[in-house]
mmCIF file of C-alpha atoms and ligand atoms in Angstrom:
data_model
loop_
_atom_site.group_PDB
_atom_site.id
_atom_site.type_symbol
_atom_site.label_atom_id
_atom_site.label_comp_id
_atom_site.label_asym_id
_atom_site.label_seq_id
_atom_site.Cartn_x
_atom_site.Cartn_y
_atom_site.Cartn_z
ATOM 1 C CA UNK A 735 0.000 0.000 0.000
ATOM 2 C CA UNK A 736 3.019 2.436 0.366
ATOM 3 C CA UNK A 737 3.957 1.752 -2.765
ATOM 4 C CA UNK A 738 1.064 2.837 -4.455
ATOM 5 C CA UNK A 739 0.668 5.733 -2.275
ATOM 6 C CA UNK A 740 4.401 6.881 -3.162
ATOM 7 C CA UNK A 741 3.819 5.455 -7.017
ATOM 8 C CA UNK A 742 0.362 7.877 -7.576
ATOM 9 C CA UNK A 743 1.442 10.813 -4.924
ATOM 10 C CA UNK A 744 4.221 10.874 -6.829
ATOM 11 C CA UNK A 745 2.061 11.346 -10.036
ATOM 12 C CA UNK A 746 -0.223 13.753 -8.956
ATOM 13 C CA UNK A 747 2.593 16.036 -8.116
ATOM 14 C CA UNK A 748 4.206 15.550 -11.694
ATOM 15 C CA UNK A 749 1.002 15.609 -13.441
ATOM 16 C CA UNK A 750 1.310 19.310 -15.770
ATOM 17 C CA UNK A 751 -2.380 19.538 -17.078
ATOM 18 C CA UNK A 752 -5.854 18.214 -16.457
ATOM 19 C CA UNK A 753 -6.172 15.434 -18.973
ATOM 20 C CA UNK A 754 -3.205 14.355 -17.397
ATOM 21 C CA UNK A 755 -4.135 14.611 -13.857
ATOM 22 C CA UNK A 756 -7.402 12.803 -14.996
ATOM 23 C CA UNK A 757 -5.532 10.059 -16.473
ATOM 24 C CA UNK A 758 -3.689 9.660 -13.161
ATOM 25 C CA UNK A 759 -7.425 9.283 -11.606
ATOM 26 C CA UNK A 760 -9.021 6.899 -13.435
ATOM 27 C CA UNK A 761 -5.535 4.673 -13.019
ATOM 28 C CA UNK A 762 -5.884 4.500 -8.841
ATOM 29 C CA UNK A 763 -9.043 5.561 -7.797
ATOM 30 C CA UNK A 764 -11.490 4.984 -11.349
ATOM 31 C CA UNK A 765 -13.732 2.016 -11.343
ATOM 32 C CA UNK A 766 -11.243 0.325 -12.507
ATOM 33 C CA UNK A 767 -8.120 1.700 -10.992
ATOM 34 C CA UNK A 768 -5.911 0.071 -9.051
ATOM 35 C CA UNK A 769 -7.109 1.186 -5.600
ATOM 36 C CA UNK A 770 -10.465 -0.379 -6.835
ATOM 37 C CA UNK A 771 -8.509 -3.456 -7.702
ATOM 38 C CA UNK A 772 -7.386 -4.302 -4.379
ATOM 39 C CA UNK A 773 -10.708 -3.179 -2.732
ATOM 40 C CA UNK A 774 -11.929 -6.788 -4.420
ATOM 41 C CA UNK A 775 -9.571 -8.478 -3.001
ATOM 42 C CA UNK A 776 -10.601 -7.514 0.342
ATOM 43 C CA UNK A 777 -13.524 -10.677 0.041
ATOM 44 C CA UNK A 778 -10.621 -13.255 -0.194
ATOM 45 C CA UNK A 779 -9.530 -12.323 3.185
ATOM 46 C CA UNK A 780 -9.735 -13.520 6.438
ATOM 47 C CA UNK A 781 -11.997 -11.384 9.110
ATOM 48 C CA UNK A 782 -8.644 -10.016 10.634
ATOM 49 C CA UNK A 783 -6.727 -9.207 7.774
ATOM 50 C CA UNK A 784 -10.171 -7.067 6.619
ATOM 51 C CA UNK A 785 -10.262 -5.368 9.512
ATOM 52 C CA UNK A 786 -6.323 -4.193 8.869
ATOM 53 C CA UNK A 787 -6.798 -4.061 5.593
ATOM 54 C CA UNK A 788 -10.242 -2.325 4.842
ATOM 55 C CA UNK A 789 -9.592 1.165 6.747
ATOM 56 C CA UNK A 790 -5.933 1.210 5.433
ATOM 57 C CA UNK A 791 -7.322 1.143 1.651
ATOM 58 C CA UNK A 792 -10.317 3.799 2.615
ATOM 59 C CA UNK A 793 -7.296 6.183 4.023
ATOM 60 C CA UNK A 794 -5.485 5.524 0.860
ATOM 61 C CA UNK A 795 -8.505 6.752 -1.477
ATOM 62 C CA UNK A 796 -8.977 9.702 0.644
ATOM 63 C CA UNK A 797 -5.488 10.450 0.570
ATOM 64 C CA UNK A 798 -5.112 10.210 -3.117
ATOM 65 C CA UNK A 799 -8.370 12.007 -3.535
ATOM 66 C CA UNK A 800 -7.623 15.168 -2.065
ATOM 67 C CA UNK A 801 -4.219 15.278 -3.567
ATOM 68 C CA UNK A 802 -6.254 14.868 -6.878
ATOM 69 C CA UNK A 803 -8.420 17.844 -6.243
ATOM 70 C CA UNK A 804 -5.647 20.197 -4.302
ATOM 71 C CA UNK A 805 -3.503 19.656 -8.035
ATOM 72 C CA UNK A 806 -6.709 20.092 -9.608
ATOM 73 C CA UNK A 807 -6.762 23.661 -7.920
ATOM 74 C CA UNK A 808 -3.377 24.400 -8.435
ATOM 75 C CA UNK A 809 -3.818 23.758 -12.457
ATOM 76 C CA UNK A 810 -6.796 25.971 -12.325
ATOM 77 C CA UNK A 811 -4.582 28.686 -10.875
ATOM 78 C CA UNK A 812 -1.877 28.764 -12.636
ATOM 79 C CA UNK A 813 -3.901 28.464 -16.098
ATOM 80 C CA UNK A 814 -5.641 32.031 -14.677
ATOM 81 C CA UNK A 815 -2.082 33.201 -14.088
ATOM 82 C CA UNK A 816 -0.736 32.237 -17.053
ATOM 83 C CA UNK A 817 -4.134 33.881 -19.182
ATOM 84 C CA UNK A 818 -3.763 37.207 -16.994
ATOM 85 C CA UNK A 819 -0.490 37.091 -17.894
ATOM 86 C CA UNK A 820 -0.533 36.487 -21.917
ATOM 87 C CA UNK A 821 -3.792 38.897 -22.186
ATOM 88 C CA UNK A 822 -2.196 41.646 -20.400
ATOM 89 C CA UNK A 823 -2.995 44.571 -22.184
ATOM 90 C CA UNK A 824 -1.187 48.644 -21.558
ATOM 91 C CA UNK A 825 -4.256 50.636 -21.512
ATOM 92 C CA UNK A 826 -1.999 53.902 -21.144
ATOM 93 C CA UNK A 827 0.114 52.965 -24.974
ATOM 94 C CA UNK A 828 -1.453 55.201 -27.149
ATOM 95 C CA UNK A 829 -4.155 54.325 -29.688
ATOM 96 C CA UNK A 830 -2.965 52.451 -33.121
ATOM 97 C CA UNK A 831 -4.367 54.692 -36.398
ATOM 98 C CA UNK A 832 -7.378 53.426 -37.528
ATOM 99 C CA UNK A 833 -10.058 54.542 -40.876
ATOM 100 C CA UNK A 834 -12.186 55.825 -38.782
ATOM 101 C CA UNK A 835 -14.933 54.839 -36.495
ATOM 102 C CA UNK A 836 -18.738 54.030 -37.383
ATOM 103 C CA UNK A 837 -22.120 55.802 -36.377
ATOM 104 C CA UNK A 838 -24.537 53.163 -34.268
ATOM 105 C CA UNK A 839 -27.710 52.159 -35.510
ATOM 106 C CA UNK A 840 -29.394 53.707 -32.819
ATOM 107 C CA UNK A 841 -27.316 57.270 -32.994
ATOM 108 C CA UNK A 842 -28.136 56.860 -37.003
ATOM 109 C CA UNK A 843 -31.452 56.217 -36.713
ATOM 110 C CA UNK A 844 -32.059 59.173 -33.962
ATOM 111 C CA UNK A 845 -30.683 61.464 -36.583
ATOM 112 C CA UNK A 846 -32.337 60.093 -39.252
ATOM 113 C CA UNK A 847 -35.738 60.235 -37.317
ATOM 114 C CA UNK A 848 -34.957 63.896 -35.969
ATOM 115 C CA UNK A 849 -34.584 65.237 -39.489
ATOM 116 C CA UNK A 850 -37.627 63.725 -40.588
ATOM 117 C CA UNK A 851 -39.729 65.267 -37.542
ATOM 118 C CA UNK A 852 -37.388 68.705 -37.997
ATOM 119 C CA UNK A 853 -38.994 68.688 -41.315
ATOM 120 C CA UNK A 854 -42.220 68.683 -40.013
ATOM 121 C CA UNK A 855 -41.737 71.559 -37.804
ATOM 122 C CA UNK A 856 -40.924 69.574 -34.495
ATOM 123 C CA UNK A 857 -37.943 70.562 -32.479
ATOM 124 C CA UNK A 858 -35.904 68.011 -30.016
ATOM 125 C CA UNK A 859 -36.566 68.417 -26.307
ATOM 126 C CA UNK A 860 -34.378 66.469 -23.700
ATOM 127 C CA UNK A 861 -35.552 65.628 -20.256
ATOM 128 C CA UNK A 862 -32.948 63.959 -17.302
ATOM 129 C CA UNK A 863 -32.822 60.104 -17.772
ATOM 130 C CA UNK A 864 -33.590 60.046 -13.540
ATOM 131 C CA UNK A 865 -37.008 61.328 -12.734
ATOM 132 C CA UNK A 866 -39.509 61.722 -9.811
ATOM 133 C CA UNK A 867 -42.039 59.321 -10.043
ATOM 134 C CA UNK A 868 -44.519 62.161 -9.950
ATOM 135 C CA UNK A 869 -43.005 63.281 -13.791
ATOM 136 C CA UNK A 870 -43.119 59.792 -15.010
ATOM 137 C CA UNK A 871 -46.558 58.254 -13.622
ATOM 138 C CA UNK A 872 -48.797 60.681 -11.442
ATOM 139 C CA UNK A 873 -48.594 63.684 -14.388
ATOM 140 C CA UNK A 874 -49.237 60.942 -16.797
ATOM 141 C CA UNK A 875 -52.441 60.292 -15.087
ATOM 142 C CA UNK A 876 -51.379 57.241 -13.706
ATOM 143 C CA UNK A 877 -52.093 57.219 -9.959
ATOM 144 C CA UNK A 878 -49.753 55.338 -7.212
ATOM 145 C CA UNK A 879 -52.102 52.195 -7.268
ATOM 146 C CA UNK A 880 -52.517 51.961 -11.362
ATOM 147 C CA UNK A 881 -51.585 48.602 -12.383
ATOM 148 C CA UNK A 882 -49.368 50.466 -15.190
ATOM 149 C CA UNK A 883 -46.952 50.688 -12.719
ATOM 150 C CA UNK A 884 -46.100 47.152 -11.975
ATOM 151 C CA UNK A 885 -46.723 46.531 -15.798
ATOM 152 C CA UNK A 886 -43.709 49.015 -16.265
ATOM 153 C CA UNK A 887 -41.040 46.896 -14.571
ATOM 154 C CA UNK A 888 -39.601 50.242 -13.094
ATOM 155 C CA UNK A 889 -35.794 50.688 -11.568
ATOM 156 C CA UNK A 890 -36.924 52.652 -8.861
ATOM 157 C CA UNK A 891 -33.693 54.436 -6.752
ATOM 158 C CA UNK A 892 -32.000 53.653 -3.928
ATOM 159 C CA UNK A 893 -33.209 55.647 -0.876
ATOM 160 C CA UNK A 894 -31.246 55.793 2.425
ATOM 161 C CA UNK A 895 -33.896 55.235 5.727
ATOM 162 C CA UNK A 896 -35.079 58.591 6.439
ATOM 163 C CA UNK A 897 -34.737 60.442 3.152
ATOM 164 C CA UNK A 898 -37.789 61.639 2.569
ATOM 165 C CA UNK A 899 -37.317 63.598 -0.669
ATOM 166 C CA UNK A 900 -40.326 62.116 -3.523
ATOM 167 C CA UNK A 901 -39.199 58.457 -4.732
ATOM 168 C CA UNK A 902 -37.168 59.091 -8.098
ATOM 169 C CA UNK A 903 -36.668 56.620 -11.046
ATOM 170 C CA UNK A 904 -35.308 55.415 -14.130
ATOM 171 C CA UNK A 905 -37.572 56.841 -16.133
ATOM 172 C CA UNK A 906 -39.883 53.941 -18.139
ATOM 173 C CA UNK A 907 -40.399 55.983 -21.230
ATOM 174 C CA UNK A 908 -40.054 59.304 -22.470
ATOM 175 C CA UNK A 909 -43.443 60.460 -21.807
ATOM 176 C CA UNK A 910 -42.238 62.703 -19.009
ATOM 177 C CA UNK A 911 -40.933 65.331 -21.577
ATOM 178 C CA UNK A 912 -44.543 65.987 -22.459
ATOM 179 C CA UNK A 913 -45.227 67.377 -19.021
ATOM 180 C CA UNK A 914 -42.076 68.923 -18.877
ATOM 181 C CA UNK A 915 -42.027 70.537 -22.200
ATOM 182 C CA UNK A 916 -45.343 72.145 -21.475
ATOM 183 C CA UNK A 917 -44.058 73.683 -18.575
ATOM 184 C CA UNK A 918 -41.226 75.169 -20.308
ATOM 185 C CA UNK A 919 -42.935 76.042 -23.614
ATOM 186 C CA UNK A 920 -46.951 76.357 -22.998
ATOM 187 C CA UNK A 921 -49.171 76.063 -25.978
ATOM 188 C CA UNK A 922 -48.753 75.769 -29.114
ATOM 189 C CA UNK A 923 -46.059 73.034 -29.141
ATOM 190 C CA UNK A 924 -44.710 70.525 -31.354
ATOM 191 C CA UNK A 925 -41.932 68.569 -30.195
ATOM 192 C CA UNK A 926 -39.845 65.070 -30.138
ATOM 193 C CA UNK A 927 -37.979 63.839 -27.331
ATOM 194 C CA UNK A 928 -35.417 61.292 -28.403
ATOM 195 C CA UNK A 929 -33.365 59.270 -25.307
ATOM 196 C CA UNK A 930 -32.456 56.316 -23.506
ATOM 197 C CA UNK A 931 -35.589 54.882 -21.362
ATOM 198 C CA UNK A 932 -35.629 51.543 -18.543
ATOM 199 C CA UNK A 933 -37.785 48.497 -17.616
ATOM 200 C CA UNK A 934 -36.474 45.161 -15.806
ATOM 201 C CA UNK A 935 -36.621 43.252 -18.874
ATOM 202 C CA UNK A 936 -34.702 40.907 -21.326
ATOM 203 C CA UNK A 937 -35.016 39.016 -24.197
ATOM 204 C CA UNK A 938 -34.339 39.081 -28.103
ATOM 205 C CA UNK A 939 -36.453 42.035 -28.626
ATOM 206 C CA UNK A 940 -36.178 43.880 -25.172
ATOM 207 C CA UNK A 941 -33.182 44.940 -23.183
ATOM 208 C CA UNK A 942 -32.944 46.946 -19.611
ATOM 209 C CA UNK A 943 -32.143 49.796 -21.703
ATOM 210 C CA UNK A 944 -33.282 51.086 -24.973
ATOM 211 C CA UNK A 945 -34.450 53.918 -26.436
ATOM 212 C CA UNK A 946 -37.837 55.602 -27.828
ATOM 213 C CA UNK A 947 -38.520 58.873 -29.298
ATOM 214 C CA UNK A 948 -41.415 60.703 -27.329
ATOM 215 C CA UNK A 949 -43.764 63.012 -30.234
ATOM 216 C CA UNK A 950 -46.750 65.559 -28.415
ATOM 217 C CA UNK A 951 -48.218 68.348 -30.574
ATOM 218 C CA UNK A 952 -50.729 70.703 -29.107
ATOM 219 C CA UNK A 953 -52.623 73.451 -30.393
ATOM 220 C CA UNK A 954 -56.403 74.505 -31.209
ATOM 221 C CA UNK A 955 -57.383 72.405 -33.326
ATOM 222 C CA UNK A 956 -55.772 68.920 -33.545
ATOM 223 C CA UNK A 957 -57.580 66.057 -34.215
ATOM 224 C CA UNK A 958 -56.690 62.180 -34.134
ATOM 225 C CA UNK A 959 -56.439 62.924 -38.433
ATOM 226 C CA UNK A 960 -53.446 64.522 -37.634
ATOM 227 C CA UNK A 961 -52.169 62.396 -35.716
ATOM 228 C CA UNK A 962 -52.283 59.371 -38.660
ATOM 229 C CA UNK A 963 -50.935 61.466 -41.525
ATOM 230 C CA UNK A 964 -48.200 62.343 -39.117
ATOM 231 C CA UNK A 965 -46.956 58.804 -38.315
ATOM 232 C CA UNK A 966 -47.701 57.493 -41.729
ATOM 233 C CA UNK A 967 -45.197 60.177 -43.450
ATOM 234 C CA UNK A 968 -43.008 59.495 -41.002
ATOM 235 C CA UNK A 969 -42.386 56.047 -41.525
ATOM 236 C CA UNK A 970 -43.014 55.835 -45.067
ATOM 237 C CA UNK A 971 -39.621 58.703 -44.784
ATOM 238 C CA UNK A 972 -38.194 56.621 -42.409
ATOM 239 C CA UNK A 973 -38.014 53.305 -44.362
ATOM 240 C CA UNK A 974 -37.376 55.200 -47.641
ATOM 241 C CA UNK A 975 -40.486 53.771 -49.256
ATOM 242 C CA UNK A 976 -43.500 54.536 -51.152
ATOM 243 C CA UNK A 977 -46.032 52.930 -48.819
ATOM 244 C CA UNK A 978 -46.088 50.223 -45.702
ATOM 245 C CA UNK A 979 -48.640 48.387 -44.284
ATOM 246 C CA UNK A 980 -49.412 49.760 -41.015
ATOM 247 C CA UNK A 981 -52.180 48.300 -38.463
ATOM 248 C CA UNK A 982 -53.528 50.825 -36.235
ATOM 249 C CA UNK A 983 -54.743 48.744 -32.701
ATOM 250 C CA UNK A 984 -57.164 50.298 -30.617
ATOM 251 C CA UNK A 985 -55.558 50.391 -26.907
ATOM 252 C CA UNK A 986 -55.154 52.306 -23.941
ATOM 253 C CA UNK A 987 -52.676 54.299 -22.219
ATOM 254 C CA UNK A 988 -53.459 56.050 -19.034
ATOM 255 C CA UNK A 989 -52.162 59.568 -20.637
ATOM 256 C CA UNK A 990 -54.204 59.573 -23.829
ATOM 257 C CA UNK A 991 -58.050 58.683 -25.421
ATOM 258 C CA UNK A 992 -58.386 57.145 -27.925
ATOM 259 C CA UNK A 993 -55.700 55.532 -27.612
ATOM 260 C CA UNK A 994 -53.795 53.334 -30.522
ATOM 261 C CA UNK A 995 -50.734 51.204 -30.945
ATOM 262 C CA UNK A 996 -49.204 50.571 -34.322
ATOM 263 C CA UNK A 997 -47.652 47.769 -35.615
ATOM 264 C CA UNK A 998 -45.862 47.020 -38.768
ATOM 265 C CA UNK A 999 -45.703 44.395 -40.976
ATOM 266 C CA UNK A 1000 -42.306 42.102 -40.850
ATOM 267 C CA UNK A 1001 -41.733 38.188 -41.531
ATOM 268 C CA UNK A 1002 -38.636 36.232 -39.383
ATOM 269 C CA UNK A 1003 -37.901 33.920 -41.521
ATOM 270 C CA UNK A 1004 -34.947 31.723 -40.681
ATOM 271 C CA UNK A 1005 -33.748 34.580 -38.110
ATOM 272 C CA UNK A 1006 -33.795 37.151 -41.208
ATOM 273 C CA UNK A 1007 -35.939 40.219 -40.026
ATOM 274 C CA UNK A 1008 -37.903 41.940 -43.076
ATOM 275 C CA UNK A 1009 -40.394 44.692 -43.213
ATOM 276 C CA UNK A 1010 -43.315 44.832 -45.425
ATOM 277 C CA UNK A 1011 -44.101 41.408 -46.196
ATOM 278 C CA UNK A 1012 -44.628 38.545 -44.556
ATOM 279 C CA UNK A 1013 -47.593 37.582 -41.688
ATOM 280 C CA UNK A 1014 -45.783 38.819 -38.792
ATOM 281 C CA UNK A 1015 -46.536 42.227 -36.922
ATOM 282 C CA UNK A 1016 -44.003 44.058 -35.103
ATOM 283 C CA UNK A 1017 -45.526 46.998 -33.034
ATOM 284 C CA UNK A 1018 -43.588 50.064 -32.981
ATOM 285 C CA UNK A 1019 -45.022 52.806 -31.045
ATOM 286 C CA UNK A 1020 -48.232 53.555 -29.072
ATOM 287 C CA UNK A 1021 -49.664 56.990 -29.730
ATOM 288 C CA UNK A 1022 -53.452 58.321 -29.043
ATOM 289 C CA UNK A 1023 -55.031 62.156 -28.077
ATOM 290 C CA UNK A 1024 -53.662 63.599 -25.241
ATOM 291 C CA UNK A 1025 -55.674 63.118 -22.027
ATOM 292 C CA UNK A 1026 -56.906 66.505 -20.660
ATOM 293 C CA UNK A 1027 -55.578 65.700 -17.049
ATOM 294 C CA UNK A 1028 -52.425 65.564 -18.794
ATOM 295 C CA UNK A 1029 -52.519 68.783 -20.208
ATOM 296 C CA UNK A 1030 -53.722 70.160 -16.927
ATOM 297 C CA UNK A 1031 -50.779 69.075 -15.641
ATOM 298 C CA UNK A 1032 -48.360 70.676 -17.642
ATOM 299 C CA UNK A 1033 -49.705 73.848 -16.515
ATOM 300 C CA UNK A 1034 -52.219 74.536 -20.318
ATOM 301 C CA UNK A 1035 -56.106 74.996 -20.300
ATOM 302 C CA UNK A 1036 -57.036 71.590 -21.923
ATOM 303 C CA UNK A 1037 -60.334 73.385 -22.627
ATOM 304 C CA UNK A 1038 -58.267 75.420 -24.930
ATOM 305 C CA UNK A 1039 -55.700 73.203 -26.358
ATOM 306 C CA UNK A 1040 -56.175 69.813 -27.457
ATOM 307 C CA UNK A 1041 -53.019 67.384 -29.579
ATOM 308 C CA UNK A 1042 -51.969 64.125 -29.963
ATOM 309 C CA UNK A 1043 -48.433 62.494 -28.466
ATOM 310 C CA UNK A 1044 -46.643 58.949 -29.877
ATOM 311 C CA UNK A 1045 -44.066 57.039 -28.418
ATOM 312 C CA UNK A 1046 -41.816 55.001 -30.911
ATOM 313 C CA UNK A 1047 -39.312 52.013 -30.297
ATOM 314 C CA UNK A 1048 -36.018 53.661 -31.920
ATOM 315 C CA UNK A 1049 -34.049 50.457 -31.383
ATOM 316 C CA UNK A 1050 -37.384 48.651 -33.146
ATOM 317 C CA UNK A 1051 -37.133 50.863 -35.876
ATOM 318 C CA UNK A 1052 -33.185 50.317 -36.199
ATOM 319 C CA UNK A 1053 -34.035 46.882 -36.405
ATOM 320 C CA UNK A 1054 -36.349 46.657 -38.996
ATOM 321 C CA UNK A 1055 -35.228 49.312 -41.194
ATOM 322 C CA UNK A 1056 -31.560 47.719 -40.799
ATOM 323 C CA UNK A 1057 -32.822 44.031 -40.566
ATOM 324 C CA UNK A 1058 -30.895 43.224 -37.326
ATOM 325 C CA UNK A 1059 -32.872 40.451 -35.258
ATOM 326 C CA UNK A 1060 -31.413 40.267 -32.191
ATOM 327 C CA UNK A 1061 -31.815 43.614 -30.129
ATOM 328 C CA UNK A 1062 -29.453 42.234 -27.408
ATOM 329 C CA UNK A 1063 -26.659 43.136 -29.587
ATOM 330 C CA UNK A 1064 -26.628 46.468 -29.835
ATOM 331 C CA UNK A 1065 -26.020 47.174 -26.532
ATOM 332 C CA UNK A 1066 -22.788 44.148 -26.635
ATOM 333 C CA UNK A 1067 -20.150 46.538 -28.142
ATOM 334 C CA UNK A 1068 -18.799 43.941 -30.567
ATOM 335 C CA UNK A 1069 -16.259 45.812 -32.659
ATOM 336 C CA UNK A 1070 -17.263 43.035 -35.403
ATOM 337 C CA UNK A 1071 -20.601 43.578 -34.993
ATOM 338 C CA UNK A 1072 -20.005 47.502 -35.023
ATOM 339 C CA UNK A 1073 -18.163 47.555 -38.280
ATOM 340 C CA UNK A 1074 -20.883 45.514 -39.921
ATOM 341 C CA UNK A 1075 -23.835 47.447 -38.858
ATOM 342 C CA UNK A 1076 -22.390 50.844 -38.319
ATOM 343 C CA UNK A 1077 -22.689 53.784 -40.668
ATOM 344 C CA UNK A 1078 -20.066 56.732 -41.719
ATOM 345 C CA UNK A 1079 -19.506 59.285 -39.726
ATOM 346 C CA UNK A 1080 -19.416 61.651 -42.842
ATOM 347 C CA UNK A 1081 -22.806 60.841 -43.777
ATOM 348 C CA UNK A 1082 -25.029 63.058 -42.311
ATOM 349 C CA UNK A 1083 -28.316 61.859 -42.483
ATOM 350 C CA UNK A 1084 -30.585 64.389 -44.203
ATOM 351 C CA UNK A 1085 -33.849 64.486 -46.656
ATOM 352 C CA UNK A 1086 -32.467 65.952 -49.379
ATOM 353 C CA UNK A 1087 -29.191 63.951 -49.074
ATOM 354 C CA UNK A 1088 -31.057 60.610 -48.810
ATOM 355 C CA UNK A 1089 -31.111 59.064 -45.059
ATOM 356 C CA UNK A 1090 -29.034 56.210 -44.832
ATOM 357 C CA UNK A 1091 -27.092 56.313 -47.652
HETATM 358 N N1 DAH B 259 -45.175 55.818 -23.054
HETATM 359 C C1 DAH B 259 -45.709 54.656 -23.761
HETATM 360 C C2 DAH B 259 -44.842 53.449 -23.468
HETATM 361 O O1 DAH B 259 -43.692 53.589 -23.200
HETATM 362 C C3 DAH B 259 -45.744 54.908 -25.226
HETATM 363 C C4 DAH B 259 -46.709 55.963 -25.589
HETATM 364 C C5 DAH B 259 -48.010 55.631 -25.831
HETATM 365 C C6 DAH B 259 -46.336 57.293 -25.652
HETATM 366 C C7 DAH B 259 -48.944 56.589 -26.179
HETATM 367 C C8 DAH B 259 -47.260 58.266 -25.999
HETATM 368 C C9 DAH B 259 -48.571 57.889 -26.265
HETATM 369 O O2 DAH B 259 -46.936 59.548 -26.089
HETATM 370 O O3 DAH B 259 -49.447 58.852 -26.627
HETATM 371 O O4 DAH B 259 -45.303 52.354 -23.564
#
């Protein structure tokens, strides 16, 4: 028994990489190994021997066992070491010349989206990415109990015991620009609000983080008319084509009525994403006429003024328009994936220039 002790010991300690430590295993403690031998043998013996005999070849197994899995720990080790070492990398050596780098679907199709709406008299409004729950819900006409809330899977902020300041968070859409904008601008308005937005969710078409572009337009007379011809221009400019099939969904949204959402029409075939054919709908934004409590709330007599408001997916649009099928990846900063999908920095979009050219 010392022998085989000293013979695999000795092994272990020589062994220089997992397949070969496993080979060492199988050979004295396996099924079939050697310590596994003798175990069988144990039958042929006499009571006493056994009772020598039996512990002594337990304490063996243990003994090779952990000596197994202490090596195995050590390999582990120094393969990190030896990976930390050969992927080192001098963050302070200056950059190597490159082309150039490449616009992101989402930053191309904000500007493509903004010149279309700039075109139709809208100007860009921004509103802070952390907001009080009042801006984002209550002025929305969605009260503390409305099951919108929960729907919204909000990031609410962290709040130390005793802070009593109004519960802020990250705001779910972009909707809070309408109230905001009002207060800034009053009536008449027409503006978008393009930005990042966030919801505890995550899957092929949703991510923690993405991005929509917020639309309200108020004046005397606007009717839900208005509100159509709008978003049908602007995707027909948007997708550079001469018509697309559009499905307009009665809904509900606390802040408008009517309400609609809109969905266009894609096919996924084999994981190929393609808009305007195909049996598949892909909704894109939700839209409707502004609820009067919400104009009330931005500080304008709704018996006065009266619009419409939309909320588009940008990364949706991105998607479609660019036929990228996994959402997940724009937010993975994969310089492959970057230089495929990205766009020129030179290329301004524009109407007159052509969008995405
Ligand atoms: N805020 C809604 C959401 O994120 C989208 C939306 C719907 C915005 C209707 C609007 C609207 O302005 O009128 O789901």
């Amino acid at each position: 028994m010392d022998d085989l002790k000293e013979k695999y010991l000795g092994q272990i300690a020589e062994a220089t990489d997992e397949n070969a430590l496993e080979a060492v295993r199988l050979a004295a403690v396996g099924k079939k190994g050697e310590v596994a031998l003798k175990m069988r043998e144990l039958g042929k013996m006499t009571p006493e021997e056994r009772q020598v005999a039996g512990p002594a070849l337990n304490a063996l197994k243990d003994e090779i066992n952990s000596a197994l899995a202490a090596k195995k720990a050590a390999l582990g080790d120094a393969a990190l070491d030896e990976r930390l070492r050969s992927e080192w990398l001098d963050v302070t050596l200056p950059t190597r010349p490159r082309g150039q780098g490449s616009i992101h679907p989402i930053s191309q199709a904000s500007e493509e989206l903004t010149a279309i709406f700039a075109e139709m008299g809208f100007s860009v409004a921004e509103g802070p990415r952390v907001d009080t729950d009042w801006y984002n819900f209550d002025a929305l006409n969605i009260p503390g109990h409305h099951p919108a809330r929960a729907e919204m899977d909000t990031f609410y902020m962290h709040r130390a015991e005793g802070d009593d300041r109004p519960p802020h968070v990250l705001r779910t859409h972009t909707s809070p620009v309408q109230i905001r904008s009002m207060e800034k601008m009053g009536a008449p308005l027409r503006i978008i609000c393009p930005g990042g937005v966030y919801r505890a969710d995550y899957d092929q078409t949703h991510t923690p983080m993405f991005h929509q572009v917020e639309g309200l337009a108020l004046d005397e007379n606007i009717s839900m008319a208005n509100l159509k011809w709008v978003l049908e221009e602007f995707v027909k400019s948007f997708f550079e084509v001469e018509s697309v099939d559009l499905r307009f969904r009665a809904s509900h949204f606390p802040f408008t009525e009517p309400s609609a959402e809109v969905d266009i029409r894609c096919s996924w075939d084999n994981g190929q994403l393609k808009i305007g054919e195909g049996d598949d709908w892909m909704e894109i934004l939700g839209s409707g006429m502004v609820h009067p409590k919400v104009i009330a709330a931005g500080g304008i007599d709704p018996e006065k003024y009266q619009g419409f408001a939309f909320g588009i997916g940008i990364d949706r649009l991105a998607m479609l328009k660019y036929g990228i099928p996994d959402l997940r990846a724009f937010f993975d900063s994969d310089l492959r994936w970057l230089r495929h999908y990205g766009f020129s920095c030179l290329d301004v979009p524009t109407l007159h220039g052509g969008l995405s050219r």
